[in-house]
Short mmCIF file of C-alpha atoms and ligand atoms in Angstrom, two decimals:
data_model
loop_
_atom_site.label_atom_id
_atom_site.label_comp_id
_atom_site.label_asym_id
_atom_site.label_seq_id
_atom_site.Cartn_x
_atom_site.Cartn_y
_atom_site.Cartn_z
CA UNK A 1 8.94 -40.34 -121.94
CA UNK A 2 9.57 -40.23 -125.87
CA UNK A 3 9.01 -37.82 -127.93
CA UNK A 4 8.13 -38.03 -131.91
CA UNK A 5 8.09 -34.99 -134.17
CA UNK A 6 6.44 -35.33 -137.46
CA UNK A 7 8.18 -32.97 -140.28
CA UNK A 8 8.40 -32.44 -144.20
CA UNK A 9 10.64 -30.69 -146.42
CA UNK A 10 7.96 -28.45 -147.35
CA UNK A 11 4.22 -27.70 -146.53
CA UNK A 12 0.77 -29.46 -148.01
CA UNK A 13 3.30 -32.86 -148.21
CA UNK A 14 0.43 -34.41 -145.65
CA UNK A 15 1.86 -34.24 -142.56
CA UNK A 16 -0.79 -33.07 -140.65
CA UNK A 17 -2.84 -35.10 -141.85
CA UNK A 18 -0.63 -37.74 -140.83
CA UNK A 19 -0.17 -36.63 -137.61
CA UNK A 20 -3.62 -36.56 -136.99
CA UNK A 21 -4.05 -39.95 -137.77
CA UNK A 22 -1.28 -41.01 -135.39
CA UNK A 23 -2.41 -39.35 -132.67
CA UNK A 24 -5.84 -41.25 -132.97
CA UNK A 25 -3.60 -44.51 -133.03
CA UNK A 26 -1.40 -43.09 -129.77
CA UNK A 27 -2.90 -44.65 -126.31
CA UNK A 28 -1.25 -42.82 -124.06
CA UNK A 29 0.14 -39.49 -125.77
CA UNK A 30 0.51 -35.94 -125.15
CA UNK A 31 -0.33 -34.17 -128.97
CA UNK A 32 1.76 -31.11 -129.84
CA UNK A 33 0.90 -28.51 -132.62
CA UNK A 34 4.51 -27.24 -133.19
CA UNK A 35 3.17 -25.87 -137.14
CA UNK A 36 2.95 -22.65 -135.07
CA UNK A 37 2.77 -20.09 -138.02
CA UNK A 38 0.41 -22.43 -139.87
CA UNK A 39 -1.13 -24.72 -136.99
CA UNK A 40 -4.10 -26.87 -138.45
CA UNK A 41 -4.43 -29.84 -136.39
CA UNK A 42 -6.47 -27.94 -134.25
CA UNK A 43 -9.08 -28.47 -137.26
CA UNK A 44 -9.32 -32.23 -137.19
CA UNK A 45 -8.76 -32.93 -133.00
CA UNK A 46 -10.96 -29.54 -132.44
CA UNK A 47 -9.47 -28.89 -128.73
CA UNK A 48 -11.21 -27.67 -126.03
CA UNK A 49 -9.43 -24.83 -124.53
CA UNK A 50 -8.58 -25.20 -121.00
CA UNK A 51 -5.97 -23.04 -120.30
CA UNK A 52 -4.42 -19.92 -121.86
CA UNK A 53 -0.92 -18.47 -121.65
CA UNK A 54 1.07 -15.27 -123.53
CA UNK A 55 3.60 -15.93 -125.53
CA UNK A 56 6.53 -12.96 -124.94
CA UNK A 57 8.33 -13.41 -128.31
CA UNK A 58 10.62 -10.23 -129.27
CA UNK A 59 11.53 -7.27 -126.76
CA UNK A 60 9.81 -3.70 -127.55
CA UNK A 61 11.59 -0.36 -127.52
CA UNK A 62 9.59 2.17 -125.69
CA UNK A 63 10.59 6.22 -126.06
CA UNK A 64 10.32 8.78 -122.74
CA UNK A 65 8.85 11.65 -125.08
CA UNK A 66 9.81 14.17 -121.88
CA UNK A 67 13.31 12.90 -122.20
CA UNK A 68 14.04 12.38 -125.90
CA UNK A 69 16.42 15.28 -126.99
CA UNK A 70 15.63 14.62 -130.79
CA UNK A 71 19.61 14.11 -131.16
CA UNK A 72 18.78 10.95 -134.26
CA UNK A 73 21.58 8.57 -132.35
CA UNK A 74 18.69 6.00 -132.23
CA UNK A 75 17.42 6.57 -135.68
CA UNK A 76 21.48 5.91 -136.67
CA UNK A 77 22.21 2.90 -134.97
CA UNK A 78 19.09 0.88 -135.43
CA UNK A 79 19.65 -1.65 -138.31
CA UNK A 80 15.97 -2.75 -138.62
CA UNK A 81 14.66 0.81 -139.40
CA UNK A 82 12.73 0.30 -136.86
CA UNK A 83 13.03 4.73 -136.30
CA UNK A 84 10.96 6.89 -138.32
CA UNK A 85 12.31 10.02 -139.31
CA UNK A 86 11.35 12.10 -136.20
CA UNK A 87 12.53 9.31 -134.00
CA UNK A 88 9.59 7.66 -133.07
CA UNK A 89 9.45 3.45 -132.72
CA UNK A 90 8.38 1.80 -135.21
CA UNK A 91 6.28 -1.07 -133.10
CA UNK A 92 6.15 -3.48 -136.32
CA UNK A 93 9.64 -2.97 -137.16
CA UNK A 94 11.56 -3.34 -133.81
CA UNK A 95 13.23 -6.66 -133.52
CA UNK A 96 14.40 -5.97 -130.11
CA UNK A 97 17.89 -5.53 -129.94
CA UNK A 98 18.35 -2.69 -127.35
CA UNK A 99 20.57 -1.00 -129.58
CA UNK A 100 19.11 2.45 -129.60
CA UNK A 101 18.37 1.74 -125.72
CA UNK A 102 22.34 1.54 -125.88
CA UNK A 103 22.87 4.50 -127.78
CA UNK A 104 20.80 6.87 -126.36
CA UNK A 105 22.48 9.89 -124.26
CA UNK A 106 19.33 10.89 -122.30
CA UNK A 107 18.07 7.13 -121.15
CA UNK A 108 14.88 7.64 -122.78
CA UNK A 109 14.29 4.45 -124.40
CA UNK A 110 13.18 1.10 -122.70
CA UNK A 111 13.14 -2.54 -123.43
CA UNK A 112 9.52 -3.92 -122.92
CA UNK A 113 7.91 -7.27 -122.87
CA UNK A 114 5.48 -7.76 -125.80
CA UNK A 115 3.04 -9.91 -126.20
CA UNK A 116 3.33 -11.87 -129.02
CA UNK A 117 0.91 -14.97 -129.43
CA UNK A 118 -0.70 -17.16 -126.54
CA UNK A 119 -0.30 -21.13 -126.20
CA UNK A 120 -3.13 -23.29 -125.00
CA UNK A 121 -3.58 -26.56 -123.44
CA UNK A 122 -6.72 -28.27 -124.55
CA UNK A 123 -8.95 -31.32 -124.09
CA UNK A 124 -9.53 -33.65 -127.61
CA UNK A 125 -10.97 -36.93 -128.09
CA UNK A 126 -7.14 -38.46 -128.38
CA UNK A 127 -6.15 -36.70 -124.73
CA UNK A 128 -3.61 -33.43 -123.96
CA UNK A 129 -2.95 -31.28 -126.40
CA UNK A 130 -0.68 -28.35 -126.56
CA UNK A 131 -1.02 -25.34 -129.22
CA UNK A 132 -0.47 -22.07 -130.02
CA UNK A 133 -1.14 -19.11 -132.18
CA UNK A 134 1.68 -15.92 -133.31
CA UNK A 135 -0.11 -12.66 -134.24
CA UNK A 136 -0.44 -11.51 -137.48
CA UNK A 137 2.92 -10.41 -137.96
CA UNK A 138 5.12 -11.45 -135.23
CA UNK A 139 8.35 -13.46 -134.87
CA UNK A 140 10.14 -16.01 -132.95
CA UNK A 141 8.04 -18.50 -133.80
CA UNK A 142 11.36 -20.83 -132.85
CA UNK A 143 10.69 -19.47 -129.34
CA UNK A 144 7.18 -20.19 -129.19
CA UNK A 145 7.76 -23.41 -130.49
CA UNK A 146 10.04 -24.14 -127.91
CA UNK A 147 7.39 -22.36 -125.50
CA UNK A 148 4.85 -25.40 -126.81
CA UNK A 149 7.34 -28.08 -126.37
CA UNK A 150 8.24 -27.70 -123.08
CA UNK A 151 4.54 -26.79 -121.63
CA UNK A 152 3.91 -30.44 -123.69
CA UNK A 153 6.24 -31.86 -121.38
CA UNK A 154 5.13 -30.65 -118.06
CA UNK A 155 1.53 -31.93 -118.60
CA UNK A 156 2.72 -35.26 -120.18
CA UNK A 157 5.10 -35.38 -116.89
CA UNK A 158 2.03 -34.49 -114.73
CA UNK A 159 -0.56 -36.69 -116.38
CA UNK A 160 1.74 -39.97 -116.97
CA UNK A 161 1.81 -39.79 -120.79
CA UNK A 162 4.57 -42.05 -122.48
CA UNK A 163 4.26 -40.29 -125.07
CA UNK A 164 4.73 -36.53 -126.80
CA UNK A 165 3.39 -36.42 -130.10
CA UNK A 166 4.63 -32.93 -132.11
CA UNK A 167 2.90 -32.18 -135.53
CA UNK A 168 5.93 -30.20 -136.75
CA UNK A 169 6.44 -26.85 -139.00
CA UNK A 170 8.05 -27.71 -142.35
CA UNK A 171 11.46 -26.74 -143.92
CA UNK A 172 14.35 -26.70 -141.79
CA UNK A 173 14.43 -23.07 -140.43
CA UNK A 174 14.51 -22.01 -136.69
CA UNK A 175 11.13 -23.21 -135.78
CA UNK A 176 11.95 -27.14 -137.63
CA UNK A 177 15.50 -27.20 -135.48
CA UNK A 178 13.34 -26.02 -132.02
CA UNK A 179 10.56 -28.67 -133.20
CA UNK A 180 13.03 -31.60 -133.44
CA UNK A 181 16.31 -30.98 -130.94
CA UNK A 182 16.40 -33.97 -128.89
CA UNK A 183 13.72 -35.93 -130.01
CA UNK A 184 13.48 -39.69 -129.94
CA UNK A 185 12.92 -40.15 -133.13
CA UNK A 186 11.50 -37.60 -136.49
CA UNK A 187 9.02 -38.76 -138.81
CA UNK A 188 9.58 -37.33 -142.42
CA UNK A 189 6.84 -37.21 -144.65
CA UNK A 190 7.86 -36.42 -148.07
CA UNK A 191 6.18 -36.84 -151.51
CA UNK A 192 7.82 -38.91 -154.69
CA UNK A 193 8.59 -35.81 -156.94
CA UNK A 194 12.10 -33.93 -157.50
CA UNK A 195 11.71 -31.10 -155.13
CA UNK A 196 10.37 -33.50 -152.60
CA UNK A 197 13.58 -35.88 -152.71
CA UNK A 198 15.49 -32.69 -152.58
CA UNK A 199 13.78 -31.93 -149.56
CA UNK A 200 13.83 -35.09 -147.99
CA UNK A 201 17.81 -34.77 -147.94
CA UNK A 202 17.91 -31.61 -146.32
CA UNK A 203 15.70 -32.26 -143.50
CA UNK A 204 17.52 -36.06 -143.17
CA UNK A 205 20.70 -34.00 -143.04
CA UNK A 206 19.48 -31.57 -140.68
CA UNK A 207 18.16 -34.51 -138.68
CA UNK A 208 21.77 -36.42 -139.08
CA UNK A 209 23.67 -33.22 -137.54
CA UNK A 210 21.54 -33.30 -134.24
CA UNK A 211 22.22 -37.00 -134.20
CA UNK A 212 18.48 -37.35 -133.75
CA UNK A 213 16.91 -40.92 -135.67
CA UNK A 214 15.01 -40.09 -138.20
CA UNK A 215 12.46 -42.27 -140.46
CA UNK A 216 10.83 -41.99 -143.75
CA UNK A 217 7.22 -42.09 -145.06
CA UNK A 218 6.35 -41.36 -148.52
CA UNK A 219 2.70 -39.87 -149.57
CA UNK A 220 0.86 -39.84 -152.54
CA UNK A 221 3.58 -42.53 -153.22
CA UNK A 222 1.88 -43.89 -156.34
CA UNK A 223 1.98 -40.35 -158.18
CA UNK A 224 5.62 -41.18 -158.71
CA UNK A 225 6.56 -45.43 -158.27
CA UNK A 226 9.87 -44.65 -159.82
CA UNK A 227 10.79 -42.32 -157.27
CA UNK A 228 8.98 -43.74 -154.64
CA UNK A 229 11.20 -46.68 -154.94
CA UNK A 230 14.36 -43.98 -155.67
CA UNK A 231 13.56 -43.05 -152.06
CA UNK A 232 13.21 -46.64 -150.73
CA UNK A 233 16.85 -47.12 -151.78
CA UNK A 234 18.24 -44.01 -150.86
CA UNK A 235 16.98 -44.73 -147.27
CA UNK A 236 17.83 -48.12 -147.54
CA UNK A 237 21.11 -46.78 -148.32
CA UNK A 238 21.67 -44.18 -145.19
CA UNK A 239 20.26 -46.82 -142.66
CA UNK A 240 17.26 -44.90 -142.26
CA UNK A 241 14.06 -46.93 -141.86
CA UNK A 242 11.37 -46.81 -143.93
CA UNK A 243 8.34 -46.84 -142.76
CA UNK A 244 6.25 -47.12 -146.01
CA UNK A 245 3.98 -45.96 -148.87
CA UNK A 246 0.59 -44.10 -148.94
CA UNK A 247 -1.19 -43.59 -152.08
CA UNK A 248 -3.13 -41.04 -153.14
CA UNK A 249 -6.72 -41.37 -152.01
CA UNK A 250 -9.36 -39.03 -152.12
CA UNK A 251 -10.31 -39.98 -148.37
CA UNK A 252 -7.42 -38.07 -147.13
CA UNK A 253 -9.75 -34.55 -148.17
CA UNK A 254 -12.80 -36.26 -147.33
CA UNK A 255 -11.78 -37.12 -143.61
CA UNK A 256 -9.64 -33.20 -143.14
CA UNK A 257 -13.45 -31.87 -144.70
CA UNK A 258 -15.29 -34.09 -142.18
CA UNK A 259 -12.86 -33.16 -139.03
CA UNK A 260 -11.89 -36.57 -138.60
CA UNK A 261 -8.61 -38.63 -138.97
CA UNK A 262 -7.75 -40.89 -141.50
CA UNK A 263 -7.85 -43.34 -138.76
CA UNK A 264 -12.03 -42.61 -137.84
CA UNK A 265 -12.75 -41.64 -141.18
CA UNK A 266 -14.85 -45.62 -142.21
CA UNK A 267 -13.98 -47.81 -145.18
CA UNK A 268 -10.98 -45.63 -145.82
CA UNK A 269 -7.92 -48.04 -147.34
CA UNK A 270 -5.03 -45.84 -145.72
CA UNK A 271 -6.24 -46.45 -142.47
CA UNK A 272 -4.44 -50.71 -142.57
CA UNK A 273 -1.34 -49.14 -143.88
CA UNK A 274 -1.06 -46.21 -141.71
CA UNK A 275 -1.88 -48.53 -138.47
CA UNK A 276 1.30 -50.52 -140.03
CA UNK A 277 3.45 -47.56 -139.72
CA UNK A 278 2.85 -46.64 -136.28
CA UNK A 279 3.62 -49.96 -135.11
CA UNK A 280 6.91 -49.96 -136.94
CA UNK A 281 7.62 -46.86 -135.20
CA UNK A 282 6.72 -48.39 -132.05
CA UNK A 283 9.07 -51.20 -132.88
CA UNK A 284 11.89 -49.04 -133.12
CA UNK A 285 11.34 -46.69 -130.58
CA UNK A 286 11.01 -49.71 -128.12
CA UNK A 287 14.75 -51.04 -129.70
S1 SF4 B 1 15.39 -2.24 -130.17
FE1 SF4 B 1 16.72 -2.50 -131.95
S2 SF4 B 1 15.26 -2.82 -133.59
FE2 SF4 B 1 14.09 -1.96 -131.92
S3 SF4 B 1 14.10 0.20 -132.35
FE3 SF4 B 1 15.81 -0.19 -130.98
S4 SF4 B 1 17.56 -0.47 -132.32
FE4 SF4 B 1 15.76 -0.64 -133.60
S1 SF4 B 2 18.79 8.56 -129.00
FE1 SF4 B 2 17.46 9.01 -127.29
S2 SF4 B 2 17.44 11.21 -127.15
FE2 SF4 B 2 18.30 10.73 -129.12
S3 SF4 B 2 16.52 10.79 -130.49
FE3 SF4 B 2 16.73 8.66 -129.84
S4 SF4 B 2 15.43 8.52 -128.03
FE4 SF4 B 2 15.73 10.69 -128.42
#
């Protein structure tokens, strides 16, 4: 089974749109919303739920108000001020570390699970899909990332998919590195401008340092043919491939605004080239 995470240096560079549109082309896939603080795939393949689970992200310290002596060795050794003044847990706050559970002479503080999000696995038009949401608020989105992969896995195992498909989160932060460890391959979708070639480089390096192939598609590629071509070379130059050039079309909003992919979305002039980049993907993934 492969798996193929699509990423960008930074959001609104079109990668979900992009992902979208693969996963229309995918025959036999298993699609992954890994964007977990910002998932919107869910708004073009509208899932039908079908099953539910909570995400546990961060631990939760819980005071014993009958056993709490007031004696402020909590409120002193927590590092996230996560103790209000008159020692009471600051629920927001708390990161988890068990520090004050440590510290405290009388045993009156607990480590609890919290709930922190839920993951789904839904129905679409293009098969599977796995997704999630974090509450307003809450971390580890790394974890629940890595929560989404894996369920991903088990139903693509249990359903005979070739293929996991993960619409990624962008940068290269926690939740990029849990999105992308031992992939077969990462997609990069990056845009022609400074900050985008900038970008690119990071998450290539980050990409290079897991050892995990990596290949390059450029949107809105005609905003910028100078640097579109900059990027050509530079990949050209690193061995990575390249799997080509959108340009900017208004039928990328039109199809998001519609709920459809780029791939359903009629007389739509991306649709040729992006069919061309999936099977160059599928080329080298079958190398
Ligand atoms: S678990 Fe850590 S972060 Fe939370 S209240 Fe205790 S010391 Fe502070
Ligand atoms: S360390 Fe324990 S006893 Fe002391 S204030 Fe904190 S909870 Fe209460």
């Amino acid at each position: 089974m492969m798996e193929v995470t699509v990423i960008s240096g930074k959001g609104g560079t079109g990668k979900t749109t992009l992902a979208a549109a693969f996963a229309s082309l995918a025959q036999n896939a298993v699609l992954a919303d890994c964007d977990v603080d910002a998932a919107d795939l869910h708004l073009i393949l509208d899932p039908l739920v079908e099953e539910r689970r909570d995400f546990l992200g961060l631990k939760l310290a819980i005071k014993d108000e009958d056993k709490c002596i007031d004696c402020g060795r909590c409120l002193d050794h927590c590092r996230f001020s996560a103790i209000s003044e008159d020692f009471e847990i600051i629920r927001d706050s708390c990161e988890g570390c068990a520090v004050c559970q440590l510290v405290c002479p009388e045993d009156a503080i607990s480590m609890v699970d919290r709930i922190s999000g839920e993951a789904f696995i839904s129905s679409t038009r293009f098969g599977p899909m796995v997704h999630a949401s974090l509450m307003a608020g809450e971390e580890a989105s790394g974890k629940l990332v890595a929560m989404v992969r894996e369920m991903a896995r088990k139903v693509a195992k249990n359903s005979e998919k070739d293929l996991v498909l993960i619409d990624g989160p962008p940068g290269i932060g926690c939740p990029v590195i849990a999105a992308i460890s031992g992939v077969s391959m990462v997609l990069v979708v990056t845009e022609p401008t400074l900050s985008g070639m900038h970008d690119l480089e990071r998450v290539l390096g980050v990409a290079e340092h897991f050892k995990i192939p990596s290949a390059v598609i450029v949107n809105k590629a005609d905003i910028n043919e100078d640097n579109t071509n900059k990027i050509r070379t530079y990949c050209s130059e690193r061995d990575v491939p390249f799997l080509g050039r959108l340009p900017y079309h208004d039928s990328a909003t039109e199809s998001m605004i519609k709920g459809q992919t780029l791939i359903e979305h009629v007389d739509n002039p991306l649709a040729p080239i992006i069919k061309d980049m999936w099977n160059k993907m599928e080329e080298i993934l079958s190398e």
